[in-house]
PDB file of C-alpha atoms and ligand atoms in Angstrom:
ATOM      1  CA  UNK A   1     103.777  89.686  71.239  1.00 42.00           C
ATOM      2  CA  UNK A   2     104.492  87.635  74.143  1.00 47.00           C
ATOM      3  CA  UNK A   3     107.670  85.133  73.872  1.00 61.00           C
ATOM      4  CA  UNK A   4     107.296  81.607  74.928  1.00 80.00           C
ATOM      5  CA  UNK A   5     110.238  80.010  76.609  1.00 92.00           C
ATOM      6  CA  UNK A   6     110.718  76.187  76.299  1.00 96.00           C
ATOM      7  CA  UNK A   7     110.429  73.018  78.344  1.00 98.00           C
ATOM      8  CA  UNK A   8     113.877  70.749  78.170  1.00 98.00           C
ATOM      9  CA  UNK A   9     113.887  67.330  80.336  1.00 98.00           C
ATOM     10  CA  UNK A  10     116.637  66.314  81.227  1.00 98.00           C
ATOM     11  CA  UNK A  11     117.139  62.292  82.528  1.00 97.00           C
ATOM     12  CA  UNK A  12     119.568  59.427  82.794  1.00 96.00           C
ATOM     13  CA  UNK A  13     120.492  57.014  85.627  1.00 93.00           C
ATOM     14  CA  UNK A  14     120.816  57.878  88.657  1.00 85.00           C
ATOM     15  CA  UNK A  15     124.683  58.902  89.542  1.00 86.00           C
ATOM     16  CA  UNK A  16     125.297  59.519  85.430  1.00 93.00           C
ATOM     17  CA  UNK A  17     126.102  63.333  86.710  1.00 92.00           C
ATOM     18  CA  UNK A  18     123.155  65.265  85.460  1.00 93.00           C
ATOM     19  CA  UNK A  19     123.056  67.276  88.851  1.00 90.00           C
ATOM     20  CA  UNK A  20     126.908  68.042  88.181  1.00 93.00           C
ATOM     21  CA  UNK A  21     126.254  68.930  84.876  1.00 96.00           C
ATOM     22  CA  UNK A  22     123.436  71.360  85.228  1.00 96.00           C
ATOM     23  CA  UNK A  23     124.818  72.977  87.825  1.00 95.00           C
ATOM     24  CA  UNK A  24     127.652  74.279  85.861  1.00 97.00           C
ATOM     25  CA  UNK A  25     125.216  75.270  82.943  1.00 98.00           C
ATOM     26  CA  UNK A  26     123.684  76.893  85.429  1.00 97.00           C
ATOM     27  CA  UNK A  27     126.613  78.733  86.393  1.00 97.00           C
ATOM     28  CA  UNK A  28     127.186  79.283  82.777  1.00 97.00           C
ATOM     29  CA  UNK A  29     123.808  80.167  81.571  1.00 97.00           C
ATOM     30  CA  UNK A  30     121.765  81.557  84.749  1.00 95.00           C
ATOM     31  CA  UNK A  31     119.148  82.467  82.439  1.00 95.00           C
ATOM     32  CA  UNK A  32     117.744  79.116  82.365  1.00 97.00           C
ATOM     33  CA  UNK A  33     115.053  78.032  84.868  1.00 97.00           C
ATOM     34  CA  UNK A  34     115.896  74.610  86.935  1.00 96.00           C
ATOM     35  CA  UNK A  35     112.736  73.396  88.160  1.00 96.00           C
ATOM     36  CA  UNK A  36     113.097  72.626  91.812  1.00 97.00           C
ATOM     37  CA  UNK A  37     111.131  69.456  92.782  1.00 98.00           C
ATOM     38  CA  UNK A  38     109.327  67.532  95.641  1.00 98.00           C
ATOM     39  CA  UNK A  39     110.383  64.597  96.822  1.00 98.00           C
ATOM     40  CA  UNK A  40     110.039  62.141  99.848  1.00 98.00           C
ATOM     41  CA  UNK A  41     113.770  60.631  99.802  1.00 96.00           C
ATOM     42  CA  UNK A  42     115.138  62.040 103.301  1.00 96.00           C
ATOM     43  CA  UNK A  43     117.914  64.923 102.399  1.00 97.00           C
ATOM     44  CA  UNK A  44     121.282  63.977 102.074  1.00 91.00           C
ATOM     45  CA  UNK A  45     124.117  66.237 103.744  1.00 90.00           C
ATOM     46  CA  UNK A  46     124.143  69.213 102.123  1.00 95.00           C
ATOM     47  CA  UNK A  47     120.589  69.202 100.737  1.00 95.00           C
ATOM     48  CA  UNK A  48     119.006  72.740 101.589  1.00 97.00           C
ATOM     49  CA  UNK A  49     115.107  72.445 101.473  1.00 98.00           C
ATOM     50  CA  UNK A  50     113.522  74.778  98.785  1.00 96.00           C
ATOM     51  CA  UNK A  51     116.830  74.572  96.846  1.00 93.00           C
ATOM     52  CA  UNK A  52     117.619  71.343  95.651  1.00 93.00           C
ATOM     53  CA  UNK A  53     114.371  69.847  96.352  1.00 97.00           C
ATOM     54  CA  UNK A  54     111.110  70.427  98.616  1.00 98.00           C
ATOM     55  CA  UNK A  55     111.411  67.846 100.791  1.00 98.00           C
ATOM     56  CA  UNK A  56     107.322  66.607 101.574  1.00 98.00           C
ATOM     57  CA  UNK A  57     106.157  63.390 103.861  1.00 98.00           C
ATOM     58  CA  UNK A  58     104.386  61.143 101.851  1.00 98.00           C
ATOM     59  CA  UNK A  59     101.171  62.429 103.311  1.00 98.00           C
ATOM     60  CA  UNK A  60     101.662  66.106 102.057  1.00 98.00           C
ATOM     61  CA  UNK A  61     103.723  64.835  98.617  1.00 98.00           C
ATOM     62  CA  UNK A  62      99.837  62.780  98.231  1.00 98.00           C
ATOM     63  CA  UNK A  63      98.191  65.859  99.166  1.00 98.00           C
ATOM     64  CA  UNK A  64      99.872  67.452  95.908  1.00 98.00           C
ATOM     65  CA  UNK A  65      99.053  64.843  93.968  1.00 97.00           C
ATOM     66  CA  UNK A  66      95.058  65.339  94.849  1.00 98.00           C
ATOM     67  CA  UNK A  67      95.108  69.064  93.995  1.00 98.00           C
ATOM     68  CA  UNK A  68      96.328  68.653  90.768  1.00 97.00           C
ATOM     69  CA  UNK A  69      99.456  70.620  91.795  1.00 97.00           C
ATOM     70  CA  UNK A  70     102.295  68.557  90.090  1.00 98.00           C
ATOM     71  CA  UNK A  71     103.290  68.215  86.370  1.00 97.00           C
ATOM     72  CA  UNK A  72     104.349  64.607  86.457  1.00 98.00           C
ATOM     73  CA  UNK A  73     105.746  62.601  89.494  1.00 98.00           C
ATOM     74  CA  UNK A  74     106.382  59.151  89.860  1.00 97.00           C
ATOM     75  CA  UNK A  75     108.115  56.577  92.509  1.00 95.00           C
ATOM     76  CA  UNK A  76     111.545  55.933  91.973  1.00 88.00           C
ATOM     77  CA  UNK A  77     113.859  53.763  94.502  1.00 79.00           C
ATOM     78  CA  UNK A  78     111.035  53.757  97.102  1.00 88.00           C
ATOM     79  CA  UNK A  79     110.209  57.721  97.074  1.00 96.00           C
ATOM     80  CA  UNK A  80     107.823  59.679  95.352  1.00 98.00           C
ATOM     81  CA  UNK A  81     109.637  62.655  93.013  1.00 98.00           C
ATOM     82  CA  UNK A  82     107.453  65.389  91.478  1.00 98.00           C
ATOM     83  CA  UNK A  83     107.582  68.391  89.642  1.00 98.00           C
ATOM     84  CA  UNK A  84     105.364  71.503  90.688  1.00 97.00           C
ATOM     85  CA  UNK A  85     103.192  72.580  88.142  1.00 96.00           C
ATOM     86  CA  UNK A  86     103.189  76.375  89.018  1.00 96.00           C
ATOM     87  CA  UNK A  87     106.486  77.697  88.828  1.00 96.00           C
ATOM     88  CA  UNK A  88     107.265  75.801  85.587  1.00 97.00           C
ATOM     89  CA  UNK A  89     104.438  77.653  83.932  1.00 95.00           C
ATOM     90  CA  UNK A  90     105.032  80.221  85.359  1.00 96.00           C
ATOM     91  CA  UNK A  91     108.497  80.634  84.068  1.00 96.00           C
ATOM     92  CA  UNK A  92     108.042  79.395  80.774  1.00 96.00           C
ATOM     93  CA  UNK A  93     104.981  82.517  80.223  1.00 95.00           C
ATOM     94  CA  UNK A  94     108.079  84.411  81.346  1.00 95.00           C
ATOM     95  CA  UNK A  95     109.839  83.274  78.209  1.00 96.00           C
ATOM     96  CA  UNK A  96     112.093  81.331  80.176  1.00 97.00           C
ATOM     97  CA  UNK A  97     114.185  78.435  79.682  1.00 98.00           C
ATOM     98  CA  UNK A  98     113.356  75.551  81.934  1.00 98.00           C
ATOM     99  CA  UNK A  99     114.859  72.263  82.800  1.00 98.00           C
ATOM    100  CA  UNK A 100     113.456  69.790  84.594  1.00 98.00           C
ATOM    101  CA  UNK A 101     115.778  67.211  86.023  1.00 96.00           C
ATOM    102  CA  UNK A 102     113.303  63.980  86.144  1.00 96.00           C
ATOM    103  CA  UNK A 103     113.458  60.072  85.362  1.00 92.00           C
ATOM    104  CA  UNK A 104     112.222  58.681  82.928  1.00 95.00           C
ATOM    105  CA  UNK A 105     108.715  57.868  83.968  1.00 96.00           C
ATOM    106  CA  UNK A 106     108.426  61.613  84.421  1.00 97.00           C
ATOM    107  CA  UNK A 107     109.761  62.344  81.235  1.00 98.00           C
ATOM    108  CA  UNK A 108     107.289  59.814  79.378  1.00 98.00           C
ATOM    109  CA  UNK A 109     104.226  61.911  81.085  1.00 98.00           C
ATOM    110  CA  UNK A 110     105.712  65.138  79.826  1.00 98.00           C
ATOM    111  CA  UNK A 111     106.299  63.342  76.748  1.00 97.00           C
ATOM    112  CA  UNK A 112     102.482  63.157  76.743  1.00 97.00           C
ATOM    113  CA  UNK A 113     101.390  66.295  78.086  1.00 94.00           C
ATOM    114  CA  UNK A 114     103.956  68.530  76.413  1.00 94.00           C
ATOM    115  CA  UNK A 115     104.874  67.170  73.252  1.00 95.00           C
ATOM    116  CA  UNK A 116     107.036  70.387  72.615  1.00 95.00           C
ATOM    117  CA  UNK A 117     108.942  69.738  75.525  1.00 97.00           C
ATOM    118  CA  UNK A 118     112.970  68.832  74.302  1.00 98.00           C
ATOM    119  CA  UNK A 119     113.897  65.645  75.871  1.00 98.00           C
ATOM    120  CA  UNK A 120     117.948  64.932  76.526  1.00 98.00           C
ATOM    121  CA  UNK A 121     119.291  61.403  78.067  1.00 98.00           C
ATOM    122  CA  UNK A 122     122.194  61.464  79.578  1.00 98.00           C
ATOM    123  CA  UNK A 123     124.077  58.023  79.281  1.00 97.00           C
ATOM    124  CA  UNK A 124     127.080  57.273  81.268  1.00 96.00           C
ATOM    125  CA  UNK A 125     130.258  55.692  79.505  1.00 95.00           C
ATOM    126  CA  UNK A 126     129.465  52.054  80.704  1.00 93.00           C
ATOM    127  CA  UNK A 127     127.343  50.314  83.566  1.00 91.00           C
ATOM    128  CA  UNK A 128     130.906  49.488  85.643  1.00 93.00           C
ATOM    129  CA  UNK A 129     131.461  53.592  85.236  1.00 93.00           C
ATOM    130  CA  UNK A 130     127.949  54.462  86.684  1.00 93.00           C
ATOM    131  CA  UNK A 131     128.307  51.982  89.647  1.00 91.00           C
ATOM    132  CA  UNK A 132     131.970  53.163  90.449  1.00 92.00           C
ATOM    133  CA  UNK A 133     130.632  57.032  90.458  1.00 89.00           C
ATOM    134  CA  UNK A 134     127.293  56.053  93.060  1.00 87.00           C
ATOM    135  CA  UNK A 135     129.682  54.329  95.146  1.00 88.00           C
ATOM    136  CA  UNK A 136     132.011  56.660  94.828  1.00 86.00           C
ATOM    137  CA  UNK A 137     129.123  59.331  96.397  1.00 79.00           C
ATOM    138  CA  UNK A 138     129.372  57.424  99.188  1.00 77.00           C
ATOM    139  CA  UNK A 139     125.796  58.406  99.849  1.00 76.00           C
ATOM    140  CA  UNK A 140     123.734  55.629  99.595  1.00 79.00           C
ATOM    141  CA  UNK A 141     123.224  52.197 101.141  1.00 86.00           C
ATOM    142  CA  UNK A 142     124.133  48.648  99.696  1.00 89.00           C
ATOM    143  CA  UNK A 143     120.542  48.336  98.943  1.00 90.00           C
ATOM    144  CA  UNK A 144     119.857  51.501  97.910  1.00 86.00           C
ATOM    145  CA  UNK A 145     122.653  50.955  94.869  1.00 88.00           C
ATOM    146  CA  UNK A 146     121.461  47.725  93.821  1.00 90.00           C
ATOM    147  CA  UNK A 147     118.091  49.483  93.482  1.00 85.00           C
ATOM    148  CA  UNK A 148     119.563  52.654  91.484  1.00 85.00           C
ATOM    149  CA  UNK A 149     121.517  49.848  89.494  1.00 90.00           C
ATOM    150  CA  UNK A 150     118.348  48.457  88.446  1.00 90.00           C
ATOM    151  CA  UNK A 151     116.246  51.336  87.909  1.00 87.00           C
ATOM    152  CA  UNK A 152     119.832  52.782  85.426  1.00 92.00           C
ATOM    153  CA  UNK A 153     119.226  49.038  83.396  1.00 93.00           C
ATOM    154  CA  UNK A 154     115.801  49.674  82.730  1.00 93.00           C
ATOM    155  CA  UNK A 155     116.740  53.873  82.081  1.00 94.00           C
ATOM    156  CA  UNK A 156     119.347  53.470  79.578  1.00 96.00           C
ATOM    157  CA  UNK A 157     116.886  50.830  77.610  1.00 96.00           C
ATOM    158  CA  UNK A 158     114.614  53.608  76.980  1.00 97.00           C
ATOM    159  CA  UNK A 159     117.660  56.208  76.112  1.00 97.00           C
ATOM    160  CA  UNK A 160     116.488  55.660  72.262  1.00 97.00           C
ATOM    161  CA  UNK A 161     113.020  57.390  72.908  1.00 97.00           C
ATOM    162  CA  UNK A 162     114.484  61.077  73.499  1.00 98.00           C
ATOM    163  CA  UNK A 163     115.444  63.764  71.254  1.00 98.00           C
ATOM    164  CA  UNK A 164     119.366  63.804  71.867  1.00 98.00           C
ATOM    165  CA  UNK A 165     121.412  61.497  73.754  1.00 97.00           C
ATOM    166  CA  UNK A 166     124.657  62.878  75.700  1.00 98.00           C
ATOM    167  CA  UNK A 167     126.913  60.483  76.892  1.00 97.00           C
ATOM    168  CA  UNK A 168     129.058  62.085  80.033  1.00 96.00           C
ATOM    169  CA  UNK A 169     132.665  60.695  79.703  1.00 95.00           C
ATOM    170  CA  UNK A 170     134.354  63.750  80.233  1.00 95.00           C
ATOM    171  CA  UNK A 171     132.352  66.637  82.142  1.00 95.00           C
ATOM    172  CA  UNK A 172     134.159  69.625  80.147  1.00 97.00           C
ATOM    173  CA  UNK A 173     133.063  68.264  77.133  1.00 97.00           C
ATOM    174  CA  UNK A 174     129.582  67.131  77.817  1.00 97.00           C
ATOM    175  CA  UNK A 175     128.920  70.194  79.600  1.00 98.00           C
ATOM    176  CA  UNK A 176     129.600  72.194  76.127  1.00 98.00           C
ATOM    177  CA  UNK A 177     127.488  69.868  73.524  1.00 98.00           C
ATOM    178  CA  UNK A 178     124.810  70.338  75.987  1.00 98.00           C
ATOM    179  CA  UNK A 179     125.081  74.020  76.601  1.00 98.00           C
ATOM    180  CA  UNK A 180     125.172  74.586  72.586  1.00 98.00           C
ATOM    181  CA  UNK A 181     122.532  72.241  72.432  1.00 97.00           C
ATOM    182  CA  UNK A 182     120.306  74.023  74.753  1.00 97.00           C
ATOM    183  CA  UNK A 183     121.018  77.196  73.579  1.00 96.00           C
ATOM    184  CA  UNK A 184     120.100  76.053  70.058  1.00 96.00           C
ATOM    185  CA  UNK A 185     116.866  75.906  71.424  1.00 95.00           C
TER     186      UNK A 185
HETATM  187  P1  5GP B   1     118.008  61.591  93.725  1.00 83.31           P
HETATM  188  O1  5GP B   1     117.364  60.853  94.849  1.00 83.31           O
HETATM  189  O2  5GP B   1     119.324  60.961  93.316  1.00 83.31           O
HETATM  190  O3  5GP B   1     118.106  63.064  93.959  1.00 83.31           O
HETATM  191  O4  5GP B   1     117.049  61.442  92.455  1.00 83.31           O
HETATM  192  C1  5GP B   1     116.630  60.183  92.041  1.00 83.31           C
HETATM  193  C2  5GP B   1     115.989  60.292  90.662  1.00 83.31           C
HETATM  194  O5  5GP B   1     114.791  61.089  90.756  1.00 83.31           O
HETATM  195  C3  5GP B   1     116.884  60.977  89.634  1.00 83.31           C
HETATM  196  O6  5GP B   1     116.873  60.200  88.444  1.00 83.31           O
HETATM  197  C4  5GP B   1     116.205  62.308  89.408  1.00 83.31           C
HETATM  198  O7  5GP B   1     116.395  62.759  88.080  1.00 83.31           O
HETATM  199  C5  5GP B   1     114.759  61.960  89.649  1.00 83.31           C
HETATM  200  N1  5GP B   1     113.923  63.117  89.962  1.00 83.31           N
HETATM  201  C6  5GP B   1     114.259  64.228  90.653  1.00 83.31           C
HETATM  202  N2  5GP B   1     113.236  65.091  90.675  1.00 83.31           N
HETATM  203  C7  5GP B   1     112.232  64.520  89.983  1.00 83.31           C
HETATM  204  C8  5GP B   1     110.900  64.924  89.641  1.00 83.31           C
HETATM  205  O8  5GP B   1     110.431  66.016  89.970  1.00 83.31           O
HETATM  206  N3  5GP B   1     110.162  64.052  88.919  1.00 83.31           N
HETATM  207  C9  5GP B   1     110.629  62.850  88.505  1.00 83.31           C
HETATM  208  N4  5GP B   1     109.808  62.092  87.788  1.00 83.31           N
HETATM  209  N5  5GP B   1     111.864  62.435  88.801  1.00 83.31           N
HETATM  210  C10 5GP B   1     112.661  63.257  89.525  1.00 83.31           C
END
């Protein structure tokens, strides 16, 4: 008999600390599968093509689209984010564990496609906390934050419609109820 492995979504705002956060269950668990996606959004310093994300113009990134090549995507803050349909099958006929890191339009099409699929939210403490950590990345523009500000209102409206809600006030301890929740899986 062949195992199955299992689809886990993981979203929240922007800046919440997901990417923090699964890289040390990575690091913990490197049996589990993070999906790397595509994206448009120019890399930031540090970004390594192929390894956080594939970074696509918006010509190739439609190109995708047309073939039929991505799970979900959607637009967030002006760029198009995707998730490629091949390795994530791939991997989960494997038996693998695999987390996608997506927002929540994304997760409401997996929602639909894969109703299997476990979906966590990740909730920061408060709104102030969330817009003291993106600043605090020092990444982004002034109008790029007001726009991730936005898009983490509308986000943490919809927190109710997934399967387990994590709120990250403390890393060590968010980083264990979602490891034991994932490996419950
Ligand atoms: P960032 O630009 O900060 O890396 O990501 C912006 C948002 O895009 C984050 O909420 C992240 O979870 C989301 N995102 C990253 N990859 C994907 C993807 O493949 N699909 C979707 N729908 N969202 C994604």
């Amino acid at each position: 008999m062949t195992s199955t492995g299992k689809l886990i979504v993981l979203t929240g705002p922007s800046g919440v600390g997901k990417g923090t956060l699964l890289q040390r269950l990575l690091h913990e668990c490197p049996d589990l599968f993070l999906a790397v996606s595509a994206t448009t959004r120019s890399p930031r310093a540090g970004e390594i093509d192929g390894k956080h994300y594939y970074f696509l113009t918006r010509e190739q990134f439609q190109e995708r689209i047309k073939q039929n090549q991505l799970l979900e995507w959607a637009e967030y803050a002006g760029n198009f984010y995707g998730t490629l349909h091949q390795p994530v099958s791939r991997a989960i006929e494997q038996g693998q564990k695999v987390i996608l890191e997506i927002e929540l339009a994304g997760a409401r099409q997996i929602r639909a496609k894969a109703p299997n699929a476990f979906q966590i939210f990740v909730s920061p403490p408060s709104l102030a906390d969330l817009e003291a950590r993106i600043r605090g990345r020092g990444q982004d523009s002034e109008v790029a934050i007001a726009r991730r500000l936005d898009q983490a209102k509308i986000e943490l409206a919809a927190a109710h419609e997934f399967d387990f809600q994590l709120v990250n006030d403390d890393l060590d301890s968010a980083l264990q109820t979602l490891k034991a929740k994932v490996l419950s899986l």
